[in-house]
Coordinates of C-alpha atoms in Angstrom, one line a residue:
M1 CA -41.8 41.5 -17.1
A2 CA -44.1 38.8 -15.7
F3 CA -43.5 37.7 -12.1
G4 CA -45.6 34.5 -10.6
F5 CA -44.7 31.0 -9.5
S6 CA -43.8 30.8 -12.4
P7 CA -43.3 34.0 -14.6
K8 CA -45.5 32.9 -17.6
Y9 CA -47.4 35.1 -20.6
V10 CA -50.0 34.4 -22.4
Q11 CA -51.4 36.3 -25.0
I12 CA -55.2 35.5 -27.2
L13 CA -54.6 35.6 -30.4
P14 CA -57.2 35.5 -33.3
I15 CA -56.9 32.5 -36.2
D16 CA -59.2 34.3 -38.4
P17 CA -58.7 34.2 -41.4
L18 CA -56.4 31.4 -41.4
T19 CA -58.4 27.7 -40.2
P20 CA -56.9 26.0 -37.7
Q21 CA -55.2 23.1 -39.6
E22 CA -53.8 26.6 -41.5
F23 CA -53.1 28.2 -38.0
L24 CA -51.4 25.1 -36.8
V25 CA -48.7 24.4 -39.9
L26 CA -48.0 28.2 -39.6
A27 CA -47.2 28.0 -36.1
I28 CA -45.0 25.0 -36.2
E29 CA -43.0 26.5 -38.8
A30 CA -42.5 29.6 -36.4
A31 CA -41.8 28.1 -34.1
K32 CA -38.7 25.9 -35.9
I33 CA -37.2 29.0 -37.3
L34 CA -37.1 30.5 -34.0
D35 CA -35.0 27.3 -33.4
W36 CA -37.3 26.3 -30.9
N37 CA -37.2 22.2 -30.1
I38 CA -40.7 21.2 -30.6
A39 CA -41.8 18.4 -27.6
F40 CA -45.4 17.3 -29.0
E41 CA -48.1 18.3 -31.4
T42 CA -51.3 17.6 -31.8
E43 CA -54.3 18.5 -34.1
T44 CA -55.3 21.5 -31.6
G45 CA -51.6 23.0 -31.0
F46 CA -48.2 22.3 -29.8
I47 CA -45.3 22.2 -26.8
A48 CA -41.9 24.3 -27.6
Y49 CA -39.2 24.7 -25.9
T50 CA -36.7 27.6 -26.4
K51 CA -32.7 26.9 -26.1
F52 CA -30.8 27.5 -23.1
S53 CA -28.8 30.6 -22.8
M54 CA -27.0 32.8 -20.5
T55 CA -30.2 34.8 -19.8
S56 CA -32.7 31.8 -20.4
W57 CA -33.5 28.8 -18.8
S58 CA -35.3 27.2 -21.7
E59 CA -38.7 28.1 -21.4
E60 CA -41.8 26.2 -22.7
V61 CA -44.3 27.4 -25.2
K62 CA -47.3 25.7 -25.7
V63 CA -49.9 26.6 -27.7
T64 CA -53.6 25.6 -28.2
I65 CA -56.4 26.0 -31.0
E66 CA -60.0 26.8 -29.9
G67 CA -62.5 27.2 -32.5
D68 CA -61.8 30.6 -33.8
Q69 CA -58.7 31.4 -32.3
A70 CA -55.7 29.9 -30.3
T71 CA -53.8 31.1 -26.4
L72 CA -49.7 31.3 -26.7
K73 CA -48.5 31.0 -23.7
S74 CA -44.5 31.1 -22.6
E75 CA -43.9 29.6 -19.7
C76 CA -40.7 29.7 -17.3
T77 CA -39.0 26.2 -16.6
G78 CA -36.1 27.2 -13.9
N79 CA -37.3 28.0 -10.7
Q80 CA -36.8 32.0 -10.7
L81 CA -39.6 34.4 -9.6
M82 CA -39.2 36.8 -12.4
D83 CA -38.3 36.2 -16.3
W84 CA -37.4 40.3 -17.3
G85 CA -39.7 39.9 -20.2
K86 CA -38.5 36.9 -22.0
N87 CA -42.0 34.9 -22.0
K88 CA -43.3 38.1 -23.2
G89 CA -40.6 38.2 -26.0
N90 CA -40.9 34.9 -27.1
I91 CA -44.8 34.8 -27.9
E92 CA -43.9 38.4 -29.5
S93 CA -40.8 36.6 -31.9
L94 CA -43.4 33.5 -32.4
V95 CA -46.5 35.8 -33.6
A96 CA -43.8 38.3 -35.6
E97 CA -42.6 34.6 -37.9
L98 CA -47.1 34.0 -38.3
E99 CA -47.5 37.4 -40.0
L100 CA -44.2 36.8 -42.1
L101 CA -45.4 33.3 -42.7
K102 CA -49.1 34.5 -43.8
S103 CA -47.5 36.5 -47.0
T104 CA -45.3 33.8 -48.3
V105 CA -46.8 30.1 -47.5
T106 CA -49.8 29.0 -49.9
P107 CA -53.3 27.2 -48.5
E108 CA -52.1 25.0 -51.1
D109 CA -48.4 24.2 -49.7
M110 CA -50.2 24.8 -46.0
A111 CA -52.7 21.8 -46.4
R112 CA -50.0 19.3 -47.6
Q113 CA -47.8 20.3 -44.8
F114 CA -50.7 20.1 -42.8
E115 CA -51.4 16.1 -44.2
E116 CA -47.4 15.3 -43.7
L117 CA -47.9 16.7 -39.5
K118 CA -50.7 14.2 -39.4
P119 CA -48.3 11.3 -38.6
T120 CA -46.5 13.0 -36.2
F121 CA -49.3 13.7 -34.2
A122 CA -50.3 11.8 -30.4
A123 CA -53.2 11.8 -29.4
N124 CA -53.6 13.1 -25.8
E125 CA -54.5 10.2 -23.6
E126 CA -52.5 8.0 -25.3
D127 CA -49.1 10.2 -24.0
N128 CA -47.4 9.4 -21.6
H129 CA -44.8 11.4 -22.0
L130 CA -46.4 15.3 -21.8
P131 CA -44.7 17.6 -19.6
P132 CA -46.5 18.5 -16.8
A133 CA -49.6 21.4 -16.4
T134 CA -50.4 20.9 -12.5
K135 CA -48.2 24.7 -13.0
G136 CA -51.1 26.1 -15.4
K137 CA -53.6 24.9 -13.1
F138 CA -53.0 28.2 -9.7
T139 CA -55.0 31.1 -10.1
G140 CA -53.6 32.3 -7.1
I141 CA -50.7 32.1 -4.4
L142 CA -53.6 30.7 -2.0
S143 CA -53.9 27.7 -4.8
L144 CA -50.6 25.9 -3.9
F145 CA -51.4 25.7 -0.5
W146 CA -54.4 24.3 -1.2
P147 CA -54.7 19.6 -2.1
S148 CA -56.0 18.9 -5.7
K149 CA -55.2 16.3 -8.1
G150 CA -52.4 15.5 -9.2
Y151 CA -50.9 18.5 -6.8
F152 CA -51.9 17.0 -3.2
I153 CA -49.4 15.5 -1.7
T154 CA -46.8 18.7 -1.7
P155 CA -49.7 21.5 -0.3
I156 CA -49.8 19.2 3.0
I157 CA -46.3 18.7 3.7
V158 CA -45.9 23.0 3.2
D159 CA -49.7 23.7 5.4
L160 CA -47.5 21.2 8.1
N161 CA -44.5 23.0 7.8
I162 CA -45.7 26.2 7.9
L163 CA -48.8 24.8 11.1
I164 CA -45.1 23.4 13.0
Y165 CA -43.6 26.8 12.5
I166 CA -46.8 29.1 13.5
L167 CA -46.9 27.6 16.8
M168 CA -43.1 27.4 17.8
V169 CA -43.6 31.0 17.3
I170 CA -46.7 30.6 19.6
S171 CA -44.8 29.0 22.6
G172 CA -42.3 31.9 22.6
V173 CA -39.4 30.6 20.3
D174 CA -37.9 33.5 18.9
F175 CA -39.2 33.5 14.7
M176 CA -35.7 35.0 13.2
S177 CA -32.7 32.5 15.4
P178 CA -34.4 30.4 17.0
N179 CA -31.9 29.0 19.7
T180 CA -30.2 25.5 20.6
K181 CA -32.5 24.8 23.4
D182 CA -36.3 25.1 21.7
L183 CA -34.6 23.3 18.3
L184 CA -33.9 20.5 20.6
N185 CA -37.6 20.0 22.6
W186 CA -39.2 20.7 18.9
G187 CA -37.1 17.3 18.1
A188 CA -34.0 18.9 15.7
N189 CA -31.3 16.2 15.1
F190 CA -28.5 16.4 17.4
R191 CA -25.9 13.0 17.2
P192 CA -26.1 12.5 21.4
S193 CA -29.4 12.7 21.3
T194 CA -30.7 11.2 18.4
L195 CA -27.9 7.9 18.9
N196 CA -29.0 8.0 22.6
G197 CA -32.1 6.4 22.0
E198 CA -34.7 9.6 20.4
W199 CA -34.4 8.4 16.8
W200 CA -37.6 9.9 16.4
R201 CA -35.7 13.0 16.0
L202 CA -34.3 11.6 12.1
L203 CA -37.6 12.6 11.0
T204 CA -39.2 15.8 13.3
N205 CA -36.3 17.9 12.3
V206 CA -37.3 17.3 8.5
F207 CA -40.7 19.5 9.7
L208 CA -38.3 21.7 11.9
H209 CA -36.6 25.1 10.1
I210 CA -35.0 27.9 12.0
G211 CA -36.0 31.0 11.4
L212 CA -38.9 32.3 9.0
L213 CA -36.1 32.6 6.3
H214 CA -35.1 29.4 6.3
L215 CA -38.8 28.1 6.0
L216 CA -39.9 30.2 3.3
F217 CA -36.5 29.5 0.9
N218 CA -37.3 25.9 1.5
M219 CA -41.1 26.0 1.1
Y220 CA -40.3 27.9 -2.2
A221 CA -38.2 24.8 -2.9
L222 CA -40.3 22.7 -2.7
V223 CA -43.4 23.9 -3.7
Y224 CA -41.7 24.0 -7.4
I225 CA -40.3 20.5 -7.4
G226 CA -44.2 19.4 -6.1
L227 CA -45.3 21.2 -9.0
L228 CA -43.3 19.1 -11.5
L229 CA -42.7 16.2 -10.1
E230 CA -45.6 14.9 -7.9
P231 CA -48.1 15.3 -11.6
Y232 CA -45.4 11.9 -12.4
L233 CA -45.0 10.3 -9.3
G234 CA -48.8 10.2 -7.5
K235 CA -49.2 10.7 -4.5
L236 CA -48.3 7.6 -2.6
R237 CA -44.6 7.7 -4.5
F238 CA -43.8 11.1 -3.2
L239 CA -44.4 10.9 0.5
A240 CA -43.1 7.8 0.4
A241 CA -39.7 9.6 -1.2
Y242 CA -40.0 13.1 0.9
I243 CA -39.8 10.3 3.6
L244 CA -37.8 8.6 3.2
T245 CA -35.1 11.0 1.0
G246 CA -35.3 13.2 4.5
I247 CA -34.6 9.9 7.2
V248 CA -31.4 9.2 5.0
A249 CA -30.3 13.2 4.9
S250 CA -30.6 13.0 9.1
T251 CA -28.8 10.5 9.0
T252 CA -25.9 11.5 6.9
S253 CA -25.9 14.9 8.6
L254 CA -25.3 12.5 12.2
Y255 CA -23.0 10.7 10.0
M256 CA -20.7 13.7 9.3
H257 CA -21.2 15.8 11.9
D258 CA -20.3 15.2 15.6
A259 CA -22.0 17.8 17.6
T260 CA -24.1 19.8 14.8
V261 CA -27.9 20.7 15.6
S262 CA -29.6 20.7 12.7
A263 CA -33.5 20.9 11.6
G264 CA -35.0 22.0 8.6
A265 CA -36.2 20.0 5.4
S266 CA -33.7 20.8 2.8
G267 CA -32.2 17.3 2.5
A268 CA -35.4 15.5 1.8
I269 CA -36.7 18.6 -1.1
F270 CA -32.8 18.5 -1.9
G271 CA -34.1 14.2 -2.3
M272 CA -37.3 15.3 -4.5
Y273 CA -34.9 17.1 -7.1
G274 CA -32.5 13.6 -7.0
V275 CA -35.5 11.9 -8.0
F276 CA -36.4 14.4 -10.7
L277 CA -33.0 14.4 -12.0
A278 CA -33.0 10.5 -12.5
M279 CA -36.2 10.7 -13.8
L280 CA -34.6 12.9 -16.5
T281 CA -31.9 10.9 -17.3
T282 CA -34.2 8.0 -18.8
N283 CA -36.6 7.5 -21.5
F284 CA -39.9 8.3 -19.5
I285 CA -40.1 12.2 -20.3
E286 CA -40.5 12.9 -23.6
K287 CA -36.4 14.6 -24.4
S288 CA -36.8 18.5 -25.0
A289 CA -39.4 18.8 -22.2
R290 CA -36.1 16.7 -20.7
K291 CA -33.4 18.4 -21.9
A292 CA -35.1 22.5 -20.4
M293 CA -35.6 21.0 -16.9
L294 CA -32.4 18.8 -16.7
T295 CA -30.6 22.3 -17.4
S296 CA -33.0 24.5 -14.9
I297 CA -32.6 21.2 -11.8
L298 CA -29.2 20.7 -13.0
V299 CA -28.4 24.6 -11.9
F300 CA -30.7 24.6 -9.0
V301 CA -28.9 21.7 -7.7
A302 CA -25.1 22.9 -8.8
Y303 CA -25.9 26.3 -7.3
N304 CA -27.2 25.5 -3.8
L305 CA -24.7 22.6 -3.2
M306 CA -21.5 25.5 -3.7
N307 CA -23.9 28.1 -1.6
G308 CA -24.2 25.2 1.2
M309 CA -20.1 24.8 1.9
K310 CA -20.2 28.5 3.4
G311 CA -20.8 28.1 7.7
G312 CA -23.8 26.7 9.1
I313 CA -25.1 25.1 6.7
D314 CA -25.5 21.6 6.4
N315 CA -24.6 20.2 3.0
A316 CA -23.9 16.8 4.6
A317 CA -27.9 16.6 4.7
H318 CA -27.8 18.5 0.8
V319 CA -26.0 15.4 0.0
G320 CA -27.3 12.2 1.4
G321 CA -31.1 13.5 0.2
L322 CA -29.9 13.9 -3.1
L323 CA -28.2 10.7 -3.2
S324 CA -30.2 9.1 -2.3
G325 CA -33.6 10.7 -3.8
F326 CA -31.3 9.7 -7.3
I327 CA -31.4 6.3 -6.6
I328 CA -35.6 5.7 -5.2
G329 CA -35.5 7.6 -8.8
Y330 CA -34.3 5.0 -10.5
L331 CA -35.9 2.5 -8.3
Y332 CA -40.0 4.1 -8.9
Y333 CA -38.4 3.7 -12.8
P334 CA -40.4 0.8 -13.6
S335 CA -43.6 1.4 -12.2
L336 CA -43.3 4.2 -13.6
K337 CA -43.7 2.5 -17.3
A338 CA -46.1 0.0 -16.0
P339 CA -49.1 2.3 -14.6
D340 CA -51.8 0.0 -14.5
R341 CA -49.5 -2.4 -12.3
M342 CA -50.7 -1.7 -8.7
D343 CA -48.6 -4.9 -7.9
L344 CA -45.8 -3.4 -8.8
K345 CA -46.3 0.2 -7.6
L346 CA -46.6 -1.3 -4.0
G347 CA -43.9 -3.0 -4.1
I348 CA -41.6 -1.5 -4.7
I349 CA -42.4 1.4 -2.4
S350 CA -42.3 -1.7 0.1
A351 CA -39.4 -2.8 -0.8
V352 CA -37.6 0.5 -0.8
L353 CA -39.2 1.5 2.3
I354 CA -37.2 -2.0 4.1
V355 CA -34.0 -1.0 2.4
V356 CA -33.9 2.3 3.2
L357 CA -35.0 1.5 7.1
L358 CA -32.5 -0.6 7.7
A359 CA -30.4 1.1 6.2
C360 CA -30.4 3.8 8.2
F361 CA -31.0 2.2 11.5
T362 CA -27.2 -0.1 10.4
V363 CA -25.9 2.9 9.3
G364 CA -26.6 5.0 12.5
R365 CA -25.7 2.1 15.1
R366 CA -22.6 2.7 13.8
I367 CA -22.2 5.9 14.3
P368 CA -19.8 6.1 17.6
N369 CA -21.5 8.5 20.0
N370 CA -19.0 10.3 21.9
L371 CA -20.7 13.0 22.6
G372 CA -23.4 10.9 24.4
Q373 CA -20.8 8.8 25.8
Y374 CA -19.3 12.4 27.5
D375 CA -22.9 13.8 28.8
E376 CA -23.8 10.4 30.3
K377 CA -20.2 10.2 32.6
M378 CA -20.7 13.8 33.6
K379 CA -23.9 13.2 34.9
N380 CA -21.5 10.4 36.9
F381 CA -19.6 13.0 37.7
A382 CA -22.5 15.1 39.4
S383 CA -23.4 13.0 41.4
M384 CA -20.2 11.8 42.5
E385 CA -19.3 15.5 43.4
S386 CA -22.3 16.2 44.9
M387 CA -21.9 12.9 47.2
A388 CA -18.3 14.3 47.8
L389 CA -19.4 17.7 48.8
E390 CA -21.8 16.4 51.2
V391 CA -18.9 16.8 53.9
Y392 CA -19.8 20.0 54.2
Q393 CA -23.6 20.1 55.0
M394 CA -22.5 17.9 58.4
P395 CA -24.1 19.8 61.6
K396 CA -21.6 22.2 63.4
N397 CA -22.1 18.5 66.3
T398 CA -21.1 16.3 64.3
P399 CA -18.5 14.1 66.0
K400 CA -15.2 14.4 65.2
D401 CA -14.9 10.9 64.0
T402 CA -17.5 11.1 61.8
L403 CA -16.0 14.3 60.5
L404 CA -13.1 12.6 59.5
K405 CA -15.4 9.1 58.1
E406 CA -16.9 11.1 55.9
I407 CA -13.7 13.5 54.3
K408 CA -11.5 9.9 53.9
D409 CA -14.2 7.3 53.1
R410 CA -16.1 9.3 50.9
G411 CA -15.3 12.9 50.2
L412 CA -11.5 11.5 49.4
Y413 CA -13.0 8.3 47.6
Y414 CA -15.0 10.4 44.9
W415 CA -12.9 13.6 44.1
N416 CA -9.6 10.4 43.2
Q417 CA -13.6 8.7 41.6
D418 CA -14.0 11.8 39.8
I419 CA -10.4 11.9 38.5
E420 CA -10.8 8.3 36.8
L421 CA -13.8 8.6 35.4
I422 CA -12.4 12.3 33.5
N423 CA -9.1 10.7 32.9
S424 CA -11.1 7.7 31.5
I425 CA -13.4 9.9 29.3
D426 CA -10.6 11.7 28.1
K427 CA -9.3 8.9 26.0
L428 CA -12.6 9.0 23.2
D429 CA -12.4 11.7 20.6
L430 CA -14.5 14.2 21.4
P431 CA -14.1 18.5 19.8
D432 CA -10.6 20.1 21.4
A433 CA -12.8 22.3 24.4
L434 CA -13.9 19.4 25.4
H435 CA -10.1 17.9 26.1
K436 CA -9.2 21.3 28.1
R437 CA -12.2 21.0 30.1
D438 CA -11.2 17.1 31.3
K439 CA -7.9 19.1 32.3
I440 CA -9.3 21.8 34.6
L441 CA -11.8 19.2 36.0
V442 CA -8.7 17.4 36.8
N443 CA -7.1 20.1 38.3
Y444 CA -10.1 20.8 39.7
C445 CA -10.8 17.0 41.6
N446 CA -6.6 17.6 42.5
L447 CA -7.1 20.9 44.7
R448 CA -10.1 19.4 45.8
I449 CA -8.8 16.6 47.3
K450 CA -5.7 18.6 48.8
S451 CA -8.2 20.6 51.0
Y452 CA -9.5 17.8 52.4
N453 CA -6.8 16.4 53.4
L454 CA -5.3 19.9 55.0
I455 CA -9.3 19.7 56.3
Y456 CA -8.5 15.8 57.5
K457 CA -5.0 16.9 59.3
A458 CA -6.9 20.4 60.9
I459 CA -9.2 18.4 62.3
N460 CA -7.9 15.6 63.0
E461 CA -4.8 17.9 65.5
N462 CA -7.5 20.3 65.9
S463 CA -5.2 23.3 64.8
N464 CA -5.7 26.1 62.9
S465 CA -2.0 26.3 60.9
Y466 CA -3.8 25.4 57.7
K467 CA -6.4 27.5 57.3
D468 CA -4.7 30.0 54.8
S469 CA -3.7 26.9 53.0
I470 CA -6.9 25.7 53.2
E471 CA -8.3 29.2 52.3
F472 CA -5.5 29.4 49.1
Y473 CA -6.5 26.3 47.7
N474 CA -10.5 27.2 48.2
K475 CA -9.7 30.2 46.5
D476 CA -8.0 28.6 43.5
I477 CA -11.2 26.1 43.3
G478 CA -13.2 29.5 42.5
E479 CA -11.5 30.8 39.6
L480 CA -11.1 27.1 38.2
I481 CA -15.3 26.9 39.0
D482 CA -15.8 30.4 37.3
S483 CA -13.7 29.0 34.3
L484 CA -15.7 26.3 33.9
K485 CA -18.6 28.6 33.6
G486 CA -17.8 30.5 31.5
K487 CA -17.0 34.3 34.0

């Protein structure tokens, strides 16, 4: 049973007494007997894909002949970490069929079949449809975090996410379950803040994670899609797609959620899966490879979208990233088919960049920021409340006329202003909890007004007859304040 990223099994087999040409003929015939899809053939080997089944997402089997030996490799195309012995079984089945064919196929038949295969051979350097070989270049887990040819931007993004997470933890943020305040301080996406001019949150939240497990799952998915996709797209296209789909995902989340604090790379990662899905629906990738990869990618996307329906998961960002990535993938297609056209490549990337940013800006400007307005109005409420309460801070020897003027012209005036303010913001489309809070605040202001009217009378008439009523109102006021504080 193989375990790794991705799980694989490799066996080196001496080809003696066969010639390289004879071994190739028998190996291809064995793969056909096993009902594998032959994707790519050369004079030195071939690539085939096993059938998709309930026990397999389809494996890639690669046979490479060098000198007097052949390297047989079976590798998972899905993003599973364990193959449950499937890859070893593939190689054993191939070797078993080879041994049977050795005793039944004559040298003359092998020579004839080799001549028949020649027209199908393609020079490696001329074939743009080979499945990416990046995964096979890694010798250890640490190599996944180090930029290399065909895998340059992905590890940088992964390393940046990990670095930011480490800095968050060092600063005192909980490593498993950060609180909302910490996430907002580090740049999480939140409609009231983002729409209040903090547009940078659309991007910064893509590099934040809500705990260690959130980070690990996202980085696993990112490394997998990066290994598959970056060799096709190249550095610039990959980076542009990642950032743009991340911003679209954040904008979608902003549009769908009034008061959700969101963070994580999953929207951008879904965007990259969307780009790859678009490519897999074209003829850019060889048909057999396309079929095998499409199945595993669709299973992964479908599972995660269904899992995202659970509470606490921002599925809106996932869908926004996926759809935008799918569109960007199709927009990239002309430049991918013309790799020598740098002007076409840069032109398409620039056009996609401008269109996506303008679209996100336009949508963002149209999103109602009711909670943001509510927060701003509540700041005004608190300011007027402070001015209304200034009467309690006046010295004991303050002249009677001054006290009465303070109560009437400032105290009562600002309590009435606060009631008008609350009534106006209560017309906004707000969560039920805030409408309930508004009613409590209006009741609070009315009690203050009643209390102030009695205090005014007591001072004006120089009487203690209102003392019990004033204390009764103050008791009710204290209870309302406690309820607003959640006590």
